[in-house]
RNA sequence: UCCCCGAUAGCUCAGCGGUAGAGCGGCCGGCUGUUAACCGGUAGGUCGUAGGUUCGAAUCCUACUCGGGGAGCCA
């Protein structure tokens, strides 16, 4: 008998197939039973009536028992998904004894996170992880189609990339300390000088005691770095990338997005017109104007020049534009040491953040990097950073330095935004937050 | 690190000073098209921990622990 995956059942109408999976739910009504199976690709309803030989045996099937089932695929409007299996026989691979922790009723976040290894089996969580796969795959395809080289940067690093945020420290033999990378950017700059245009998707670690729905201590980041790219090209590439990812998810994961209850018109709107662009100076004015009433009530803080955007400001910007917004040319002192100053105003840097609509926060942070060796050394000094550990990074400007640009994009934030999630912790298989290291 | 909220059955919660409750899940039984099916029965609890107030505390007070939401920082 031919094995089939549930997502392909529409191609097997009238045929007898084998499904290998788990029992999601069972309902019984005297002389008819409905068994819902899942196999990782979707859900399908199986039907058994009293006259079927397997009818009695099916009563042993408990939630999440693993089974191989045989049946004929039938188009059926009354069945969820539109197809059902007229069951012939099944083999119990392993029967679940007693109760299964995750019921079909509501659960609290703590309970669900403690059972993340089982929670992922629920249709909603599985759908999110399928969208995550699509987002990652779209990222790779986007760069591969454009001739970028996929590369890697190290996880163990000798010190901070940017020197500001908190790092996780680990023992590295004998007396040495190593730190988990919070960004691969500096290494990607070196790689870009070897390979031209490079990207990687890897983990990043931040030991910040952030306690919000927009933060994880371990998250995945897409980073790209391009030799001979100046900031306008950099931004153009970012916009094309975001549109590519959204387009792909709309094409290939509509079923998942619908199951998640995502309003896809919000995503379709993203594709229609160019992203909004604002200079930092204008952006703070606009934010303060948009949040005027709340600032007056003391609910939201006014952004001073040189201040960063808070969550309420980002939300207000998203609501105002209804599509992603680039905020360009921030004051140099609020950004990292390696950013290229704006030739028109050296107090500003050629950087841009991409703010997602619907309050999902900063999706991308990018900039043109300093290519002049003397300026880089000067900046290190201004930021109070020692030259010695950055010697190899300075070398990139000594041996054939060129203008170059790049950016970093948060994978979980992107997945969260596309899926319309409440919390980042649903966008990664095993979330790590300040108070959670298990399972 | 700061502010707010919570902890009662396996799960979600009600009870808020006087004998510990419901729904779901488990188990047993009933029901021919169910959609988190439904109906009946049944088992299941040191009321987060420690102290205090009181004749009496799940309930009021204090501390601690754990968790949730938000701020800051950032992706």
Coordinates of C-alpha atoms (C1' of nucleotides) in Angstrom, one line a residue:
Chain A
X1 CA 0.0 0.0 0.0
X2 CA 1.3 3.4 -0.9
X3 CA 2.2 5.8 1.9
X4 CA 0.9 9.3 1.5
X5 CA 1.3 12.5 3.5
X6 CA -1.8 14.3 4.6
X7 CA -1.0 17.5 2.7
X8 CA -1.1 15.5 -0.5
X9 CA -4.3 13.6 0.0
X10 CA -6.2 15.7 -2.6
X11 CA -4.0 13.8 -5.2
X12 CA -5.2 10.5 -4.0
X13 CA -9.0 10.7 -4.0
X14 CA -10.5 7.3 -4.5
X15 CA -7.2 5.5 -3.7
X16 CA -6.3 3.4 -0.7
X17 CA -3.3 5.0 1.1
X18 CA -1.4 4.5 4.3
X19 CA -1.0 7.5 6.7
X20 CA 1.8 7.3 9.3
X21 CA 1.2 9.6 12.2
X22 CA -0.5 10.2 15.6
X23 CA -4.0 10.3 16.8
X24 CA -5.0 14.0 17.4
X25 CA -8.5 13.4 18.6
X26 CA -11.2 10.8 18.7
X27 CA -15.0 11.2 18.8
X28 CA -17.4 8.4 19.2
X29 CA -21.2 8.2 18.7
X30 CA -22.3 4.7 19.4
X31 CA -22.0 3.2 16.0
X32 CA -19.7 5.8 14.3
X33 CA -16.3 7.0 15.2
X34 CA -14.3 10.0 14.0
X35 CA -10.6 9.8 14.4
X36 CA -8.5 12.8 13.6
X37 CA -4.9 12.0 12.6
X38 CA -1.9 14.2 12.2
X39 CA 1.4 13.4 10.5
X40 CA 3.3 16.7 10.6
X41 CA 1.9 17.9 7.3
X42 CA -1.7 18.4 8.4
X43 CA -4.8 16.9 9.9
X44 CA -7.2 14.4 8.4
X45 CA -10.4 12.9 9.7
X46 CA -10.9 9.1 9.6
X47 CA -14.3 7.4 9.8
X48 CA -15.2 4.0 11.2
X49 CA -18.7 2.6 11.5
X50 CA -19.8 -0.3 13.8
X51 CA -19.8 -2.8 11.0
X52 CA -16.1 -2.2 10.3
X53 CA -13.8 -4.9 11.8
X54 CA -11.5 -2.2 13.3
X55 CA -14.3 -0.5 15.1
X56 CA -13.7 -2.0 18.5
X57 CA -9.9 -1.9 18.3
X58 CA -10.1 1.9 17.6
X59 CA -11.5 2.5 21.0
X60 CA -8.0 1.8 22.4
X61 CA -6.6 4.7 20.5
X62 CA -5.8 7.5 23.0
X63 CA -4.7 11.0 22.2
X64 CA -1.2 11.1 20.6
X65 CA -0.9 7.4 20.3
X66 CA 1.2 6.7 17.2
X67 CA -0.5 4.8 14.4
X68 CA -0.2 3.6 10.8
X69 CA -3.7 3.7 9.2
X70 CA -5.0 2.4 5.9
X71 CA -8.0 3.9 4.3
X72 CA -9.6 5.2 1.1
X73 CA -9.4 8.9 0.4
X74 CA -12.8 10.5 -0.1
X75 CA -13.8 14.1 -0.9
X76 CA -16.2 15.1 1.9
X77 CA -17.5 18.5 2.6
X78 CA -18.4 17.7 6.2
X79 CA -14.8 16.8 7.1
X80 CA -12.4 19.5 8.2
X81 CA -10.1 20.2 5.3
X82 CA -12.5 18.8 2.8
X83 CA -11.1 15.2 2.6
X84 CA -11.6 12.2 4.9
X85 CA -10.3 8.6 5.1
X86 CA -12.7 5.7 5.1
X87 CA -10.7 3.6 7.5
X88 CA -10.0 0.0 6.7
X89 CA -7.4 -1.0 9.3
X90 CA -4.7 0.4 11.4
X91 CA -1.6 -0.6 13.4
X92 CA -0.9 1.0 16.8
X93 CA 2.8 1.8 16.9
X94 CA 2.7 2.9 20.5
X95 CA -0.4 3.4 22.6
X96 CA -0.4 6.4 25.1
X97 CA -1.5 5.1 28.5
X98 CA -3.4 7.4 30.8
X99 CA -3.8 11.0 30.0
X100 CA -1.8 13.2 27.7
X101 CA -0.7 16.5 29.2
X102 CA -1.9 18.9 26.4
X103 CA -5.7 18.8 26.1
X104 CA -7.8 20.5 23.5
X105 CA -8.9 23.1 26.0
X106 CA -7.0 26.2 27.0
X107 CA -3.6 26.2 28.8
X108 CA -1.5 28.9 30.4
X109 CA 1.8 30.0 29.0
X110 CA 3.9 28.6 31.8
X111 CA 2.4 25.1 31.4
X112 CA 2.7 25.2 27.6
X113 CA 6.4 26.3 27.7
X114 CA 7.2 23.6 30.3
X115 CA 5.7 21.2 27.7
X116 CA 7.1 22.8 24.7
X117 CA 8.3 19.4 23.4
X118 CA 4.6 18.4 23.2
X119 CA 3.1 21.8 22.6
X120 CA 4.8 21.9 19.2
X121 CA 2.6 19.1 18.1
X122 CA -0.5 21.2 18.2
X123 CA -1.7 22.4 14.8
X124 CA -1.1 26.1 15.6
X125 CA 2.5 25.6 16.8
X126 CA 3.3 23.3 13.9
X127 CA 1.9 25.9 11.5
X128 CA 4.1 28.6 12.9
X129 CA 7.2 26.4 12.6
X130 CA 6.3 25.6 9.0
X131 CA 6.1 29.4 8.3
X132 CA 9.4 29.8 10.0
X133 CA 10.9 27.2 7.7
X134 CA 9.5 29.1 4.7
X135 CA 10.9 32.4 6.0
X136 CA 14.4 30.9 6.4
X137 CA 14.2 29.2 3.0
X138 CA 13.0 32.4 1.3
X139 CA 16.0 34.2 2.9
X140 CA 18.4 31.6 1.5
X141 CA 16.8 31.6 -1.9
X142 CA 16.8 35.4 -2.2
X143 CA 20.5 35.6 -1.7
X144 CA 21.4 32.5 -3.7
X145 CA 19.4 33.9 -6.7
X146 CA 21.5 37.0 -6.5
X147 CA 24.9 35.3 -6.4
X148 CA 25.6 35.8 -2.7
X149 CA 27.8 33.2 -0.9
X150 CA 26.5 31.6 2.2
X151 CA 29.1 31.7 4.9
X152 CA 29.4 31.3 8.7
X153 CA 30.8 33.4 11.6
X154 CA 32.0 32.0 14.9
X155 CA 29.9 31.5 18.0
X156 CA 32.8 31.6 20.4
X157 CA 34.3 35.1 20.3
X158 CA 37.0 36.7 22.3
X159 CA 35.0 39.9 23.1
X160 CA 32.1 42.0 22.2
X161 CA 31.4 42.9 18.6
X162 CA 30.0 46.2 19.6
X163 CA 31.2 46.4 23.2
X164 CA 27.9 47.7 24.5
X165 CA 25.4 44.9 25.1
X166 CA 25.8 42.2 27.7
X167 CA 27.5 39.0 26.7
X168 CA 27.2 35.4 27.9
X169 CA 30.6 34.4 29.3
X170 CA 31.8 30.8 29.0
X171 CA 35.0 29.1 30.2
X172 CA 37.3 28.4 27.4
X173 CA 39.9 26.0 28.7
X174 CA 42.3 26.9 31.6
X175 CA 42.1 30.5 32.4
X176 CA 40.6 31.8 29.2
X177 CA 37.1 33.3 28.9
X178 CA 35.1 33.2 25.7
X179 CA 31.8 35.0 24.9
X180 CA 28.8 33.7 22.9
X181 CA 28.5 35.8 19.8
X182 CA 25.9 38.6 19.8
X183 CA 26.4 39.3 16.1
X184 CA 28.5 37.9 13.3
X185 CA 28.8 41.2 11.6
X186 CA 32.5 42.0 12.1
X187 CA 33.4 38.6 10.8
X188 CA 31.1 38.9 7.9
X189 CA 32.9 42.1 6.9
X190 CA 36.1 40.1 6.6
X191 CA 34.4 37.4 4.7
X192 CA 32.8 39.9 2.3
X193 CA 36.3 41.2 1.5
X194 CA 37.1 37.7 0.4
X195 CA 33.9 36.6 -1.3
X196 CA 32.2 39.9 -2.4
X197 CA 28.7 39.4 -1.1
X198 CA 27.9 37.1 1.7
X199 CA 25.1 36.1 4.1
X200 CA 24.5 33.8 7.0
X201 CA 21.7 32.8 9.2
X202 CA 22.9 31.9 12.7
X203 CA 22.2 32.2 16.4
X204 CA 23.0 35.3 18.4
X205 CA 23.1 35.6 22.2
X206 CA 22.2 38.5 24.3
X207 CA 22.5 38.4 28.1
X208 CA 20.2 41.4 28.5
X209 CA 17.6 41.0 31.2
X210 CA 14.9 41.9 28.8
X211 CA 11.4 40.7 29.9
X212 CA 9.2 41.5 27.0
X213 CA 7.4 39.6 24.2
X214 CA 9.9 41.0 21.7
X215 CA 13.1 39.5 23.2
X216 CA 14.8 36.1 23.6
X217 CA 18.3 35.5 25.0
X218 CA 19.0 33.2 22.1
X219 CA 17.6 34.2 18.7
X220 CA 18.4 33.7 15.0
X221 CA 19.6 36.4 12.8
X222 CA 20.1 36.8 9.1
X223 CA 23.2 38.9 8.4
X224 CA 24.4 40.1 5.0
X225 CA 27.5 42.0 4.1
X226 CA 28.3 43.5 0.7
X227 CA 31.6 44.8 -0.6
X228 CA 31.3 48.0 -2.7
X229 CA 27.7 48.5 -1.6
X230 CA 26.9 52.0 -0.3
X231 CA 23.9 52.7 1.9
X232 CA 21.3 53.4 -0.7
X233 CA 22.0 50.0 -2.4
X234 CA 21.9 48.4 1.1
X235 CA 18.4 49.7 1.8
X236 CA 17.2 48.8 -1.6
X237 CA 18.4 45.2 -1.1
X238 CA 16.6 45.1 2.3
X239 CA 13.3 46.2 0.9
X240 CA 13.6 43.6 -1.9
X241 CA 14.4 40.9 0.7
X242 CA 11.4 41.7 3.0
X243 CA 9.0 41.8 0.0
X244 CA 10.5 38.5 -1.3
X245 CA 9.9 36.8 2.1
X246 CA 6.3 38.1 2.4
X247 CA 5.5 37.2 -1.2
X248 CA 6.9 33.6 -0.7
X249 CA 4.9 33.0 2.5
X250 CA 1.7 34.3 0.8
X251 CA 2.4 31.9 -2.1
X252 CA 3.3 28.8 -0.2
X253 CA 1.9 29.1 3.3
X254 CA -1.6 30.6 2.9
X255 CA -3.1 27.5 4.6
X256 CA -0.9 28.0 7.7
X257 CA -1.5 31.7 7.8
X258 CA -5.3 31.2 7.5
X259 CA -5.1 28.5 10.3
X260 CA -3.3 31.0 12.4
X261 CA -6.0 33.6 11.8
X262 CA -3.6 36.0 10.2
X263 CA -5.2 38.8 8.2
X264 CA -3.2 38.4 5.0
X265 CA -4.4 41.7 3.5
X266 CA -2.0 43.4 6.0
X267 CA 0.8 41.4 4.3
X268 CA -0.4 41.9 0.8
X269 CA -0.4 45.6 1.4
X270 CA 3.4 45.4 2.1
X271 CA 4.0 44.3 -1.5
X272 CA 2.0 47.0 -3.2
X273 CA 4.1 50.2 -2.6
X274 CA 7.6 51.2 -1.7
X275 CA 8.3 51.2 2.1
X276 CA 8.1 54.5 3.9
X277 CA 11.4 56.4 4.5
X278 CA 12.0 58.9 7.1
X279 CA 15.1 60.7 8.3
X280 CA 15.8 60.2 12.0
X281 CA 15.3 63.9 12.6
X282 CA 11.9 63.9 11.0
X283 CA 11.0 60.6 12.6
X284 CA 11.3 61.8 16.2
X285 CA 9.3 64.9 15.3
X286 CA 6.6 62.7 13.8
X287 CA 6.6 60.3 16.7
X288 CA 6.3 63.1 19.2
X289 CA 3.5 64.5 17.2
X290 CA 1.7 61.1 16.8
X291 CA 2.1 60.4 20.5
X292 CA 1.3 64.0 21.6
X293 CA -1.8 63.1 23.7
X294 CA -0.2 60.2 25.4
X295 CA 2.9 62.3 26.1
X296 CA 0.7 65.0 27.7
X297 CA -0.8 62.4 29.9
X298 CA 2.6 61.1 30.9
X299 CA 1.9 57.6 29.4
X300 CA 4.6 57.9 26.8
X301 CA 7.9 59.6 26.9
X302 CA 8.9 62.3 24.4
X303 CA 11.9 61.4 22.3
X304 CA 14.8 63.9 22.7
X305 CA 17.3 64.3 19.9
X306 CA 19.7 61.4 20.2
X307 CA 17.1 59.3 21.9
X308 CA 15.9 55.9 20.7
X309 CA 12.4 54.9 19.7
X310 CA 10.4 53.1 22.3
X311 CA 7.8 50.4 21.7
X312 CA 4.9 52.9 21.8
X313 CA 6.6 55.1 19.2
X314 CA 7.3 52.2 16.9
X315 CA 3.7 51.2 17.2
X316 CA 2.5 54.7 16.3
X317 CA 4.7 54.8 13.3
X318 CA 3.5 51.4 12.1
X319 CA -0.1 52.5 12.5
X320 CA 0.6 55.8 10.7
X321 CA 2.1 54.3 7.6
X322 CA 0.5 50.8 7.6
X323 CA 3.7 49.4 6.0
X324 CA 7.3 49.0 6.9
X325 CA 9.2 52.2 7.6
X326 CA 12.9 52.9 7.2
X327 CA 14.4 55.3 9.7
X328 CA 17.6 56.7 8.3
X329 CA 20.6 58.7 9.4
X330 CA 20.7 58.4 13.2
X331 CA 23.0 60.5 15.4
X332 CA 26.4 58.8 15.5
X333 CA 26.6 58.7 19.3
X334 CA 23.6 56.5 19.7
X335 CA 24.9 53.9 17.2
X336 CA 27.8 51.5 16.9
X337 CA 31.4 52.6 16.4
X338 CA 31.8 51.1 12.9
X339 CA 29.1 53.1 11.1
X340 CA 30.1 55.5 8.3
X341 CA 29.3 59.1 9.0
X342 CA 27.0 61.0 6.7
X343 CA 29.2 63.2 4.5
X344 CA 26.6 66.0 4.7
X345 CA 26.6 66.0 8.5
X346 CA 29.2 64.0 10.4
X347 CA 27.1 64.0 13.5
X348 CA 24.8 61.5 11.7
X349 CA 25.6 58.0 10.4
X350 CA 24.6 56.2 7.2
X351 CA 22.5 53.7 9.1
X352 CA 18.8 52.7 8.8
X353 CA 16.4 50.6 10.9
X354 CA 13.4 49.0 9.4
X355 CA 10.4 49.2 11.6
X356 CA 7.7 46.6 11.0
X357 CA 4.0 47.6 11.0
X358 CA 1.5 46.4 13.6
X359 CA 3.8 47.0 16.5
X360 CA 6.3 44.2 15.7
X361 CA 9.3 46.5 16.3
X362 CA 12.6 46.7 14.6
X363 CA 13.0 44.0 11.9
X364 CA 16.3 45.1 10.4
X365 CA 19.2 47.2 11.5
X366 CA 21.8 48.1 8.9
X367 CA 24.5 50.6 7.9
X368 CA 27.3 51.5 5.7
X369 CA 30.6 50.6 7.5
X370 CA 33.6 52.8 7.9
X371 CA 36.2 52.1 5.3
X372 CA 38.9 54.6 6.3
X373 CA 41.4 53.2 8.7
X374 CA 42.2 56.5 10.5
X375 CA 38.5 57.3 11.1
X376 CA 37.9 53.7 12.4
X377 CA 40.8 54.1 14.9
X378 CA 39.4 57.5 15.9
X379 CA 35.9 56.0 16.5
X380 CA 37.3 53.1 18.6
X381 CA 39.0 55.7 20.8
X382 CA 35.8 57.7 21.1
X383 CA 33.8 54.7 22.1
X384 CA 36.5 53.8 24.7
X385 CA 37.4 50.5 23.0
X386 CA 41.0 49.2 22.8
X387 CA 42.6 48.8 19.4
X388 CA 44.4 45.6 20.1
X389 CA 41.5 43.1 20.0
X390 CA 40.2 44.8 16.8
X391 CA 43.5 44.6 15.0
X392 CA 42.3 42.1 12.5
X393 CA 39.2 44.2 11.9
X394 CA 41.4 47.3 11.3
X395 CA 43.4 45.2 8.9
X396 CA 40.4 45.1 6.6
X397 CA 40.9 48.8 6.0
X398 CA 44.7 48.5 5.8
X399 CA 44.7 45.9 3.0
X400 CA 42.3 47.0 0.3
X401 CA 39.6 48.7 2.2
X402 CA 36.5 49.5 0.2
X403 CA 33.1 51.0 0.9
X404 CA 30.8 48.2 2.2
X405 CA 27.5 47.8 3.8
X406 CA 25.4 45.2 5.5
X407 CA 22.5 44.5 7.8
X408 CA 21.1 42.1 10.4
X409 CA 17.5 40.9 10.4
X410 CA 15.8 39.1 13.3
X411 CA 14.3 35.8 12.2
X412 CA 11.8 35.4 15.1
X413 CA 10.6 38.9 14.8
X414 CA 10.0 38.4 11.1
X415 CA 8.2 35.1 11.7
X416 CA 6.2 36.8 14.5
X417 CA 5.1 39.6 12.2
X418 CA 4.2 37.4 9.3
X419 CA 2.2 35.0 11.5
X420 CA 0.7 37.8 13.6
X421 CA 1.9 36.3 16.9
X422 CA 1.5 37.8 20.3
X423 CA 4.9 36.6 21.5
X424 CA 8.3 35.8 20.0
X425 CA 8.5 32.6 22.1
X426 CA 6.1 30.9 19.7
X427 CA 8.3 31.7 16.7
X428 CA 11.2 29.4 17.7
X429 CA 11.1 25.7 18.5
X430 CA 12.7 26.0 21.9
X431 CA 12.6 29.6 23.2
X432 CA 15.3 30.8 25.6
X433 CA 14.3 33.7 27.8
X434 CA 15.7 35.2 31.0
X435 CA 13.8 32.7 33.2
X436 CA 13.6 29.7 30.9
X437 CA 16.2 27.3 29.9
X438 CA 14.1 24.1 29.7
X439 CA 13.0 22.0 27.9
Chain B
rU1 C1' 17.1 46.7 37.1
rC2 C1' 12.2 49.2 37.9
rC3 C1' 6.5 49.1 37.9
rC4 C1' 1.8 46.1 37.9
rC5 C1' -0.6 41.2 38.2
rG6 C1' -0.9 36.0 39.5
rA7 C1' 0.0 30.9 42.2
rU8 C1' -6.5 26.2 44.5
rA9 C1' -7.4 18.7 41.2
rG10 C1' -3.3 16.5 35.4
rC11 C1' -5.2 21.3 32.7
rU12 C1' -8.3 26.1 32.7
rC13 C1' -10.5 28.5 36.6
rA14 C1' -14.5 29.7 40.6
rG15 C1' -14.5 30.1 45.9
rC16 C1' -12.2 35.9 49.1
rG17 C1' -13.1 34.6 57.3
rG18 C1' -17.0 29.2 59.0
rU19 C1' -17.1 21.2 56.1
rA20 C1' -12.6 22.1 49.0
rG21 C1' -16.0 23.3 43.8
rA22 C1' -17.0 23.3 38.2
rG23 C1' -15.6 22.3 33.2
rC24 C1' -12.0 19.7 30.4
rG25 C1' -8.6 15.5 30.5
rG26 C1' -8.3 10.0 32.8
rC27 C1' -11.4 5.5 33.8
rC28 C1' -16.6 3.0 33.2
rG29 C1' -21.3 3.2 30.5
rG30 C1' -24.8 5.4 26.5
rC31 C1' -25.7 7.6 21.7
rU32 C1' -25.3 6.6 13.3
rG33 C1' -22.0 12.4 10.5
rU34 C1' -19.2 14.4 14.6
rU35 C1' -16.4 19.4 14.1
rA36 C1' -12.4 21.6 21.3
rA37 C1' -19.1 16.4 19.8
rC38 C1' -22.8 15.3 23.5
rC39 C1' -25.2 12.7 28.0
rG40 C1' -24.7 9.8 32.8
rG41 C1' -21.4 7.7 36.5
rU42 C1' -16.5 7.6 38.9
rA43 C1' -11.4 8.5 40.8
rG44 C1' -8.5 12.7 41.7
rG45 C1' -6.5 18.3 46.4
rU46 C1' -0.8 19.4 52.7
rC47 C1' -5.2 25.7 48.3
rG48 C1' 3.3 27.9 45.9
rU49 C1' 6.8 28.0 50.7
rA50 C1' 7.7 30.1 55.6
rG51 C1' 5.9 33.0 59.4
rG52 C1' 1.9 36.2 61.6
rU53 C1' -3.4 38.0 62.8
rU54 C1' -7.9 35.1 64.4
rC55 C1' -12.0 30.8 68.4
rG56 C1' -11.3 29.5 63.2
rA57 C1' -7.2 31.2 57.1
rA58 C1' -7.5 28.8 50.3
rU59 C1' -9.6 33.7 51.9
rC60 C1' -6.5 39.0 55.9
rC61 C1' -1.0 40.7 56.8
rU62 C1' 4.6 40.1 56.0
rA63 C1' 8.7 37.8 53.6
rC64 C1' 10.5 34.5 50.1
rU65 C1' 10.2 31.4 45.5
rC66 C1' 8.3 30.8 40.8
rG67 C1' 5.6 32.7 36.7
rG68 C1' 2.9 36.5 33.5
rG69 C1' 2.4 41.6 31.5
rG70 C1' 4.9 46.3 30.7
rA71 C1' 9.4 49.8 30.8
rG72 C1' 14.6 50.2 29.6
rC73 C1' 18.2 47.8 26.1
rC74 C1' 18.1 45.7 21.5
rA75 C1' 17.0 41.8 16.4

